[in-house]
Short mmCIF file of C-alpha atoms in Angstrom, two decimals:
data_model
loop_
_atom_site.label_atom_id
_atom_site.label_comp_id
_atom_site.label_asym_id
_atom_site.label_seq_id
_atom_site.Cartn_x
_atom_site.Cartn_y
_atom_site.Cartn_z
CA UNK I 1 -17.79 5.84 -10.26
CA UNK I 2 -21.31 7.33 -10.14
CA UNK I 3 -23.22 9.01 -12.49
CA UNK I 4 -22.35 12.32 -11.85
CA UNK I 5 -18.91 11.91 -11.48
CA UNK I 6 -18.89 9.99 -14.69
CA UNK I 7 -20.63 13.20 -16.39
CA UNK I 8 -18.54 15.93 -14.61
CA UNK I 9 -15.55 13.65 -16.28
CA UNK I 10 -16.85 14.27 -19.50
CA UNK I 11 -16.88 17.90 -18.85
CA UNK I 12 -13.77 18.15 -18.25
CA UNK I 13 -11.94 16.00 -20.64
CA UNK I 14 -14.22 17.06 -23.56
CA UNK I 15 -11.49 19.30 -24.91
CA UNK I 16 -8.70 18.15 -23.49
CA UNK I 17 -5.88 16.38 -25.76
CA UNK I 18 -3.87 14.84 -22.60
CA UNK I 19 -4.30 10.94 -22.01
CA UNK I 20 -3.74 11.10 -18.66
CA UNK I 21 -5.97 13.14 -16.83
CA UNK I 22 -4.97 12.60 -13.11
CA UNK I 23 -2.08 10.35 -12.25
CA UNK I 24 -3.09 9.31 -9.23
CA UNK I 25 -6.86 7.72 -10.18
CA UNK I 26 -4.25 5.05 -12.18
CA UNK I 27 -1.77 4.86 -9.27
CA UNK I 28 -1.47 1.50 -8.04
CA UNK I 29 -0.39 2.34 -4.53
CA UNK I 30 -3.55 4.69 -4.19
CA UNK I 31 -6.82 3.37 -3.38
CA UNK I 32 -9.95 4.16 -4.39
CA UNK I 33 -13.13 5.78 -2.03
CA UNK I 34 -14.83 3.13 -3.46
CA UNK I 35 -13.69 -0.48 -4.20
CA UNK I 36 -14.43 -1.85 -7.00
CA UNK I 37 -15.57 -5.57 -7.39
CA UNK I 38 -15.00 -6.21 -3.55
CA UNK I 39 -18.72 -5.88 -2.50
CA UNK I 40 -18.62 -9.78 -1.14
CA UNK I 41 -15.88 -8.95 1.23
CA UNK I 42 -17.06 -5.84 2.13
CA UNK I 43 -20.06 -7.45 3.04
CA UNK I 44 -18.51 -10.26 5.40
CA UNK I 45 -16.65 -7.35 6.70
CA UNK I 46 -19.46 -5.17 7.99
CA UNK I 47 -21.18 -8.79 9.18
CA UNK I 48 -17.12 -8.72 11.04
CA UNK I 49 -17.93 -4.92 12.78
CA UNK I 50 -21.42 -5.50 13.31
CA UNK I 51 -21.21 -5.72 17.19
CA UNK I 52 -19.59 -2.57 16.87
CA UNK I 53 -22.82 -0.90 16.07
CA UNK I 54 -24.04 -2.03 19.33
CA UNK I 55 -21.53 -0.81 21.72
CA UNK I 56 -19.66 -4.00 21.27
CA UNK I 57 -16.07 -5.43 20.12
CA UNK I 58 -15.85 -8.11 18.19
CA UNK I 59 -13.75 -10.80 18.16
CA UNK I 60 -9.95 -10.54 16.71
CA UNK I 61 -9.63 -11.76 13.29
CA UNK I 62 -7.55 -11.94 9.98
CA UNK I 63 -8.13 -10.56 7.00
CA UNK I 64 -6.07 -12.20 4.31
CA UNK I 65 -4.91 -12.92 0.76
CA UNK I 66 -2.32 -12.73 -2.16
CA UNK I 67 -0.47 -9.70 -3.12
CA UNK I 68 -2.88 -7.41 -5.49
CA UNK I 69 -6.40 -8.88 -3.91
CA UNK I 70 -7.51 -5.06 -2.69
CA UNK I 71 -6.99 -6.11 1.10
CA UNK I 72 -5.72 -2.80 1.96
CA UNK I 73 -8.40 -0.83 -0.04
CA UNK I 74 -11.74 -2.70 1.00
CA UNK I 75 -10.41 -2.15 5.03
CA UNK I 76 -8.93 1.33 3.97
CA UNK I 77 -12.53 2.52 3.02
CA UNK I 78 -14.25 0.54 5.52
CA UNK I 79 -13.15 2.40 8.02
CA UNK I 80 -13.04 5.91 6.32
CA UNK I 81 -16.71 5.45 5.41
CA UNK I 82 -17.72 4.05 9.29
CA UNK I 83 -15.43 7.16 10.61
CA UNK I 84 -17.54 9.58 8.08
CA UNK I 85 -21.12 8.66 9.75
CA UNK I 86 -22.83 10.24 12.49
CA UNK I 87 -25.98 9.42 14.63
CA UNK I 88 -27.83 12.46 16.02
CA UNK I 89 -25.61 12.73 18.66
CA UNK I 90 -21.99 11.73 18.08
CA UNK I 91 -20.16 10.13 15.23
CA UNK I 92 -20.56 6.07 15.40
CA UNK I 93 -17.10 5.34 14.70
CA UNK I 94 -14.32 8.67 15.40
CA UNK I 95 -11.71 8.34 13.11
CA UNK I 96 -11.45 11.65 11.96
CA UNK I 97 -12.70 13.40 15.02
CA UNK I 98 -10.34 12.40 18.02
CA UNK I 99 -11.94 11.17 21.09
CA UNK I 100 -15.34 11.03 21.52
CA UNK I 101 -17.88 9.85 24.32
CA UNK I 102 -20.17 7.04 25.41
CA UNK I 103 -19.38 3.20 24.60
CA UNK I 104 -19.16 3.63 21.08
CA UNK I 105 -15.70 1.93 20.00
CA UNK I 106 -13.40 3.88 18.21
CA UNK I 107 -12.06 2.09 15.06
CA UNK I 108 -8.02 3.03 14.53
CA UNK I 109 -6.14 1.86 11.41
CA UNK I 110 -2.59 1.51 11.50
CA UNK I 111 0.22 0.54 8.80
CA UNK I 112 2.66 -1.92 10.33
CA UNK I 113 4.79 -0.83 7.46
CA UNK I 114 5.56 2.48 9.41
CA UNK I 115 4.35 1.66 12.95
CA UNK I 116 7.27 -0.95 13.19
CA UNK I 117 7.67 -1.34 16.52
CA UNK I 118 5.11 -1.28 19.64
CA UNK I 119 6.26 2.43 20.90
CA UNK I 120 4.93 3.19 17.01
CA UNK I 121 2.10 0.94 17.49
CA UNK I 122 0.82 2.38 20.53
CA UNK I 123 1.55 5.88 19.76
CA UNK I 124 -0.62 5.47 16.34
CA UNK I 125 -3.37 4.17 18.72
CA UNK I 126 -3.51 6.76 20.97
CA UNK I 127 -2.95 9.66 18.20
CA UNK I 128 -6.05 8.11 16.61
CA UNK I 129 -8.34 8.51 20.13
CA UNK I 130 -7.07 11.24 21.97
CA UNK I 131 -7.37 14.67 21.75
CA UNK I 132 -4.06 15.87 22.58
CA UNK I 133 -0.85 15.45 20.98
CA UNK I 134 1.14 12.25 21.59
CA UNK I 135 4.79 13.07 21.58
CA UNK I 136 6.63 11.03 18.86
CA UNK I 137 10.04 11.66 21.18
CA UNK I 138 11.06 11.69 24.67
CA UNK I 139 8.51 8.72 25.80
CA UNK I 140 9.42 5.28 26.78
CA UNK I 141 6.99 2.40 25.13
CA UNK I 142 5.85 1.31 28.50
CA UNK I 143 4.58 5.09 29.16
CA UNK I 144 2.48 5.17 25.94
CA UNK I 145 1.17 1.52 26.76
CA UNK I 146 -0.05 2.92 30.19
CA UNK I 147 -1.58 5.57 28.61
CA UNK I 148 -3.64 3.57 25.92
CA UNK I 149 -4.40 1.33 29.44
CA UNK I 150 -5.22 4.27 31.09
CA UNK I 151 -7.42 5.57 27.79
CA UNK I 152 -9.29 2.20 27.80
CA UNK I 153 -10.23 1.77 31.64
CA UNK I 154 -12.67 4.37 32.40
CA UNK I 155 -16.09 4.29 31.16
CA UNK I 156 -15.81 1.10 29.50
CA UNK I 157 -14.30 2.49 26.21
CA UNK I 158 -12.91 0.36 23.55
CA UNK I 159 -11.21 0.24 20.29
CA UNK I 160 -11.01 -2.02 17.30
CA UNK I 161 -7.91 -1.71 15.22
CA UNK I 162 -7.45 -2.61 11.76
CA UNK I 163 -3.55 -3.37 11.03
CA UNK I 164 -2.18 -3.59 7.61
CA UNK I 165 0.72 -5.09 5.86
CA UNK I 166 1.42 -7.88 9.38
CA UNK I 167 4.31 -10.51 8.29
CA UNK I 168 5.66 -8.48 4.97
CA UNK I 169 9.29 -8.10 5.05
CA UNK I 170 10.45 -5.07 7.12
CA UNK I 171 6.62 -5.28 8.73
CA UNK I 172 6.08 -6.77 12.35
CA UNK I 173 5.10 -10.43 12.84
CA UNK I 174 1.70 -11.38 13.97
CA UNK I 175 3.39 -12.61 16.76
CA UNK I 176 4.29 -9.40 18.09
CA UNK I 177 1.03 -7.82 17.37
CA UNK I 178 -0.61 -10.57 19.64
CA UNK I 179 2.20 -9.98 22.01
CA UNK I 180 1.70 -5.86 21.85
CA UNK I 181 -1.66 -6.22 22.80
CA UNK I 182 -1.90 -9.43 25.02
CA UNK I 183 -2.74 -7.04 28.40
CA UNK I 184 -5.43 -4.76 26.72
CA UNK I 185 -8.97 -6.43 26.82
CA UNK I 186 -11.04 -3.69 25.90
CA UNK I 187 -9.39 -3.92 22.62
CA UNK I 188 -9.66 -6.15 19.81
CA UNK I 189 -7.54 -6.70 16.56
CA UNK I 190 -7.89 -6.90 12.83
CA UNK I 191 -4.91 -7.97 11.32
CA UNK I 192 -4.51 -8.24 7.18
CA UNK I 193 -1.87 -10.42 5.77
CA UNK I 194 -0.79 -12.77 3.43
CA UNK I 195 -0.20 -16.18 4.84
CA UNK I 196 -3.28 -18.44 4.43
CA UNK I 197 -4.75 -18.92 8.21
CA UNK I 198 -3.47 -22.69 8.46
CA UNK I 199 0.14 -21.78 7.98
CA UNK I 200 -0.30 -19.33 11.46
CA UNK I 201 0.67 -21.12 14.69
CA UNK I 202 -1.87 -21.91 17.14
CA UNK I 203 -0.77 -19.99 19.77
CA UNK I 204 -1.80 -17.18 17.95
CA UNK I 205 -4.37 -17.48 14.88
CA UNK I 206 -6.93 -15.19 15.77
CA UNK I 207 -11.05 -16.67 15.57
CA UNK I 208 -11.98 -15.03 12.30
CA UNK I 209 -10.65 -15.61 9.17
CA UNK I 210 -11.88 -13.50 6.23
CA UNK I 211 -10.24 -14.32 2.54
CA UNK I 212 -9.85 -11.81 0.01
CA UNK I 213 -8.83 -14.10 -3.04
CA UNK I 214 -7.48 -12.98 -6.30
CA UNK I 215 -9.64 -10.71 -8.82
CA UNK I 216 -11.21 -12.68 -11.35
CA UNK I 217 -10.75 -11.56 -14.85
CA UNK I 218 -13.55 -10.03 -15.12
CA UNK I 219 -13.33 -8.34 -12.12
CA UNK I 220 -10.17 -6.96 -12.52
CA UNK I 221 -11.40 -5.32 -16.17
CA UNK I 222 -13.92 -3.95 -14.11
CA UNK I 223 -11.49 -2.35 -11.63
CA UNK I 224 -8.82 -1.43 -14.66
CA UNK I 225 -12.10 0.11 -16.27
CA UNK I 226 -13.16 2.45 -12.73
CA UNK I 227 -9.28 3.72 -12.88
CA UNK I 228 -9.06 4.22 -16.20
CA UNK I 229 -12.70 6.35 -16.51
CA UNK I 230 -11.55 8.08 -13.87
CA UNK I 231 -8.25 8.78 -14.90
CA UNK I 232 -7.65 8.71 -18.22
CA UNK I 233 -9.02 10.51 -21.53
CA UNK I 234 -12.43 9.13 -23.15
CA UNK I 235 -11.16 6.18 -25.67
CA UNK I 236 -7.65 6.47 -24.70
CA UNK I 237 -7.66 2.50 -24.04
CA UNK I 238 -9.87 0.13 -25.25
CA UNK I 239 -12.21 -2.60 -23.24
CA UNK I 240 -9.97 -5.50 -25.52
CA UNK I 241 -7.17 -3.79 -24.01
CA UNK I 242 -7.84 -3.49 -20.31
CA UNK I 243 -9.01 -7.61 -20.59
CA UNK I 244 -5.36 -8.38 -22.23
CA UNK I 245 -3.56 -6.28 -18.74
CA UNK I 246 -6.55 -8.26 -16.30
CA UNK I 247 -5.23 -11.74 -18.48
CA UNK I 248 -1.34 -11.04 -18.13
CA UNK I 249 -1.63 -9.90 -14.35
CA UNK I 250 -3.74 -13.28 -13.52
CA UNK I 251 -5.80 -11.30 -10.46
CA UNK I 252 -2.80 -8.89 -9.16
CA UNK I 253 -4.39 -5.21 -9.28
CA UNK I 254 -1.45 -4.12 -8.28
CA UNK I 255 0.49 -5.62 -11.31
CA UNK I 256 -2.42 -4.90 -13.61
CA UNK I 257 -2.54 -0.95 -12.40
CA UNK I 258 1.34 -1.26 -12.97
CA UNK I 259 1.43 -1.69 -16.44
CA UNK I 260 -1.35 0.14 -17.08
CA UNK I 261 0.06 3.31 -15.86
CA UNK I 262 3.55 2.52 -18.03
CA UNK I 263 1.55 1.70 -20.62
CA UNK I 264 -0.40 5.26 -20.68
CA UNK I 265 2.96 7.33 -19.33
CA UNK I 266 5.06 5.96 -22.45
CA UNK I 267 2.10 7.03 -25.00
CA UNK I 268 2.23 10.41 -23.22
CA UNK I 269 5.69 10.51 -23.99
CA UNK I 270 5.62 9.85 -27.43
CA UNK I 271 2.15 12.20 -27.88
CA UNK I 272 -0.17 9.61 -28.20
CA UNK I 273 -3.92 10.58 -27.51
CA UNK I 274 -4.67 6.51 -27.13
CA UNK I 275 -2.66 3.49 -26.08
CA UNK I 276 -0.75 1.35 -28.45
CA UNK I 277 -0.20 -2.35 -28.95
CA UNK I 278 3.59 -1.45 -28.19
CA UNK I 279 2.47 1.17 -24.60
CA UNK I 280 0.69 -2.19 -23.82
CA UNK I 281 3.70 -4.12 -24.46
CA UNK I 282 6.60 -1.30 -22.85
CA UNK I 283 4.06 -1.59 -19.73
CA UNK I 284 3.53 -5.38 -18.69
CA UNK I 285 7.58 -6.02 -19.75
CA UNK I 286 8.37 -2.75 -16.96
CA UNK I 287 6.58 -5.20 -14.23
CA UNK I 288 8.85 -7.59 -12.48
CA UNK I 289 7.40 -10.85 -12.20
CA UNK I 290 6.61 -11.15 -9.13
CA UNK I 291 7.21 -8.28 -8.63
CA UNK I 292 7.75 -5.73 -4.95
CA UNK I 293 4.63 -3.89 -3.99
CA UNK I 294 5.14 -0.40 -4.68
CA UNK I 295 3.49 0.23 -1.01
CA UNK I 296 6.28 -0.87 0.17
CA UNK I 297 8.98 1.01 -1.56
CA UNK I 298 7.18 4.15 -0.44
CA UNK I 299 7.30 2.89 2.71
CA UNK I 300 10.79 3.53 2.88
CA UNK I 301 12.45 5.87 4.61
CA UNK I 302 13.25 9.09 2.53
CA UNK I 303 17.08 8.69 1.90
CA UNK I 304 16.39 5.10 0.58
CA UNK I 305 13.81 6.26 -1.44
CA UNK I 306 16.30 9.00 -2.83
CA UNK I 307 19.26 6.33 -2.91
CA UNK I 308 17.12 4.52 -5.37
CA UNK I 309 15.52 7.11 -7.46
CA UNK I 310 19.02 7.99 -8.21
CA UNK I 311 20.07 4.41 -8.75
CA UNK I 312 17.44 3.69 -11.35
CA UNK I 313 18.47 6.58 -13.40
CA UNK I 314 22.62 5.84 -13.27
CA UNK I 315 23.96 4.03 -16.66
CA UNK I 316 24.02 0.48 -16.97
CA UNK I 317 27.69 0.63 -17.27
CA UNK I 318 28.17 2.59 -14.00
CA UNK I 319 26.75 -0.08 -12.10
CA UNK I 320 28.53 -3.18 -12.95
CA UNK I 321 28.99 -4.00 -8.98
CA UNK I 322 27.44 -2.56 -5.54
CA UNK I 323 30.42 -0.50 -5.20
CA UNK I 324 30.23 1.02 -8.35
CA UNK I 325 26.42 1.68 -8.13
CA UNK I 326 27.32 3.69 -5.04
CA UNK I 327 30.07 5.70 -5.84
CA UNK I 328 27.60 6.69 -9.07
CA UNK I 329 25.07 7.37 -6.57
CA UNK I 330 27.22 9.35 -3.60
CA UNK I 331 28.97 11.48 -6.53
CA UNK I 332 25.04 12.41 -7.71
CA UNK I 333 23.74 16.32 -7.12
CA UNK I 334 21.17 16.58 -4.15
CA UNK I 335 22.77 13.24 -2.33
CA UNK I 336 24.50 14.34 0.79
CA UNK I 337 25.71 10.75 1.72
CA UNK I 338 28.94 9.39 1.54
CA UNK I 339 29.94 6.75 -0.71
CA UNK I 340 30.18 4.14 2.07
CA UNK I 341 26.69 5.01 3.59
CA UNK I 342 25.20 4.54 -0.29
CA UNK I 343 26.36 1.29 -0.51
CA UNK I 344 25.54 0.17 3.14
CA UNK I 345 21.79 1.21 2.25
CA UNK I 346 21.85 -0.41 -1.28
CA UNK I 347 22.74 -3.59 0.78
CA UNK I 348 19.84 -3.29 3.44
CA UNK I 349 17.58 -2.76 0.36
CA UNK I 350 18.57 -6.05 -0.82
CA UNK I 351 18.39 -7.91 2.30
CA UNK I 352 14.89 -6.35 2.27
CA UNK I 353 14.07 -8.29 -1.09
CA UNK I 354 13.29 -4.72 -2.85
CA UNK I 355 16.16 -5.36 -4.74
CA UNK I 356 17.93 -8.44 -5.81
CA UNK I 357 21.62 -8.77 -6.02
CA UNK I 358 22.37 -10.50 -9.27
CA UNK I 359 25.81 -12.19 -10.13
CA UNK I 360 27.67 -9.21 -12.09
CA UNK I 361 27.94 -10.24 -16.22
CA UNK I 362 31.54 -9.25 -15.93
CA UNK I 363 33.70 -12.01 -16.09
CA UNK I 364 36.74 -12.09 -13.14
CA UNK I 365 39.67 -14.05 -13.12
CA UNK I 366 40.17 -12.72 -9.41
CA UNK I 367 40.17 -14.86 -6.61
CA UNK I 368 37.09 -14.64 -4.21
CA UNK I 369 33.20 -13.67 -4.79
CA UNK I 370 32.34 -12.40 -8.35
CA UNK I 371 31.11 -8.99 -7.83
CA UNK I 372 27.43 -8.26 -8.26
CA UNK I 373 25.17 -5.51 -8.84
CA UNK I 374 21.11 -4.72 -7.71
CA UNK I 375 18.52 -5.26 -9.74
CA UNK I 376 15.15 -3.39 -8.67
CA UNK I 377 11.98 -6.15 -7.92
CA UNK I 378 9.99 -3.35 -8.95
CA UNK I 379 8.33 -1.32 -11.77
CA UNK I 380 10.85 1.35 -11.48
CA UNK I 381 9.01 3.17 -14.33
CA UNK I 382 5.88 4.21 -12.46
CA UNK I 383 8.05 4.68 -8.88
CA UNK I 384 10.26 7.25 -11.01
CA UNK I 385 7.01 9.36 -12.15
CA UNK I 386 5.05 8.80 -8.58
CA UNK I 387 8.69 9.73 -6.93
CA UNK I 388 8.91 13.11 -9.09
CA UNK I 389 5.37 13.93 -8.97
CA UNK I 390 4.86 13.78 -4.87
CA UNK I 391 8.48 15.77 -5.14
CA UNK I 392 8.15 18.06 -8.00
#
């Protein structure tokens, strides 16, 4: 955060009793304009799109890391900030504004987490770079992929497109992002995962490799420490503090940002103008370990999303099996699914890993499987308050 900002945050908190100040500058699934401690990758990425600059594509790479390392948000605002220059004439990269002339190549970003299939993948392409609407209905795949063909041939126009989230569960494969793209040389990849490069096959392990490894301490206090100052109330945590949650989450952001935000939302609850030794406590014991990105529960589609904001709220007692959980769910206000659609999405949740189906503690002298009920792999805590806030 710059100066100013740091002094206009002043301003405005000076007489303000609240903690929390703004929700989302603490949200873990919301990324910064800025990234914080990240200026080594974001160097080796702009060395990455430097041919760019000249009217060139470069070659297809990976960008890659554990869960928490800031992949998303160093590519995120790479290509925000490239889409928000200009040179006299046109913008360098068009993001923002569709289209565009010359040989300049457009830079697209795309989340594999909701462009799940190539008539998404191509469609987010070609909404990115054309002017006109691209219908979202009514199309076959092969139609949009002669259109992006059709986009790329005259002129000699290209695009470079950054894809997120390749190889999480419910994501595509790199596989089929190689595949999606096999026929279309006037456009080059950038794919972020997890996998280390050596574990990819051959056939399809892109050139470049560029590792995003896990936040030092330090760095991570320093990230904690931009969230928080943007965030939060002058002295509402304290630097000892903030290196305890960078300790505990050994170099997950994600799982640091986590228990950070339970930590301030259950002192806000209680009245608290400044964390406690117990909000520290309440928040890194609400963080499964590991634990789901959050990401990717909002990735879900919206009656999931309201399947488990209800679930997490049902007594402990009502959901002593699957079937249970989703009769307590169906029988909710503002669910308009049946009982037997509940628990068929509670079950594709679990096959997804977002929740885990745990052995029920209820003994059963019945023949045949034990039941068992879900147990969320994620901080339910902060999805409850992000869940009411975007819905409120």
């Amino acid at each position: 955060m710059d100066l100013t900002a740091r002094i206009r945050r002043r301003q405005r908190s000076g007489n303000d009793s609240r903690l929390v100040l703004d929700y989302d500058a603490i949200s873990p699934v919301a990324h910064l304009g800025e990234p914080t401690g990240r200026g080594s990758v974001l160097e080796r990425l702009l060395d990455y799109v430097d041919p760019v600059f000249d009217g060139e594509l470069p070659p297809n790479a990976y960008v890659w890391g554990p869960p928490g390392t800031g992949k998303s948000a160093v590519v995120t605002a790479l290509f925000a900030r490239l889409g928000r220059l200009h040179s006299p004439s046109r913008s360098v990269i068009h993001t923002s504004t569709r289209g565009g002339t010359g040989t300049t190549p457009d830079l697209v970003y795309v989340d594999a987490r909701h462009a799940s299939s190539d008539f998404g993948l191509y469609r987010t392409v070609l909404d990115a770079v054309l002017d006109e609407s691209v219908p979202e209905h009514g199309v076959g795949t092969d139609a949009l992929h002669a259109r992006l063909t059709e986009y790329l041939a005259p002129y000699e126009r290209r695009v470079l497109v950054a894809i997120d989230h390749v190889g999480e569960p419910g994501a595509r494969p790199l596989s089929e992002i190689v595949a999606a793209f096999a026929d279309d040389a006037s456009l080059s990849w950038l794919v972020v995962g997890r996998p280390s490069p050596s574990t990819l096959p051959d056939s399809v392990r892109p050139p470049e490799h560029i590792e995003v490894p896990a936040y030092r301490d330090l760095a991570l206090v320093d990230v904690l420490t931009a969230r928080a100052s943007e965030g939060m109330a002058r002295q509402a945590v304290e630097h000892e503090q903030l290196r305890r949650l960078a300790s505990w989450a050994d170099g997950n952001a994600h799982d640091a940002l986590c228990a950070l935000f339970v930590a301030a939302d259950e002192a806000v609850a209680e009245g608290s103008t400044r964390l406690r030794e117990r909000d520290l406590r309440t928040g890194m014991n609400a963080v499964p370990r590991p634990s789901v990105s959050l990401g990717r529960v909002f990735a879900l589609p919206d009656n999931r999303q309201r399947v488990l904001r209800r679930l997490i709220d049902i007594d402990a007692g009502q959901c002593g099996s699957v079937d249970a959980a989703a009769d307590a769910v169906a029988a909710s206000p503002n669910i308009d699914l049946s009982a037997g659609t509940v628990k068929r999405l509670l079950y594709e949740i679990a096959n997804d890993g977002i929740a885990e189906r745990v052995t029920s503690d209820r003994a059963s002298e019945s023949v045949g499987r034990p039941p068992s009920r879900l147990e969320p792999r994620f901080p339910t805590t902060v999805f409850r308050r992000l869940y009411d806030l975007s819905n409120a």
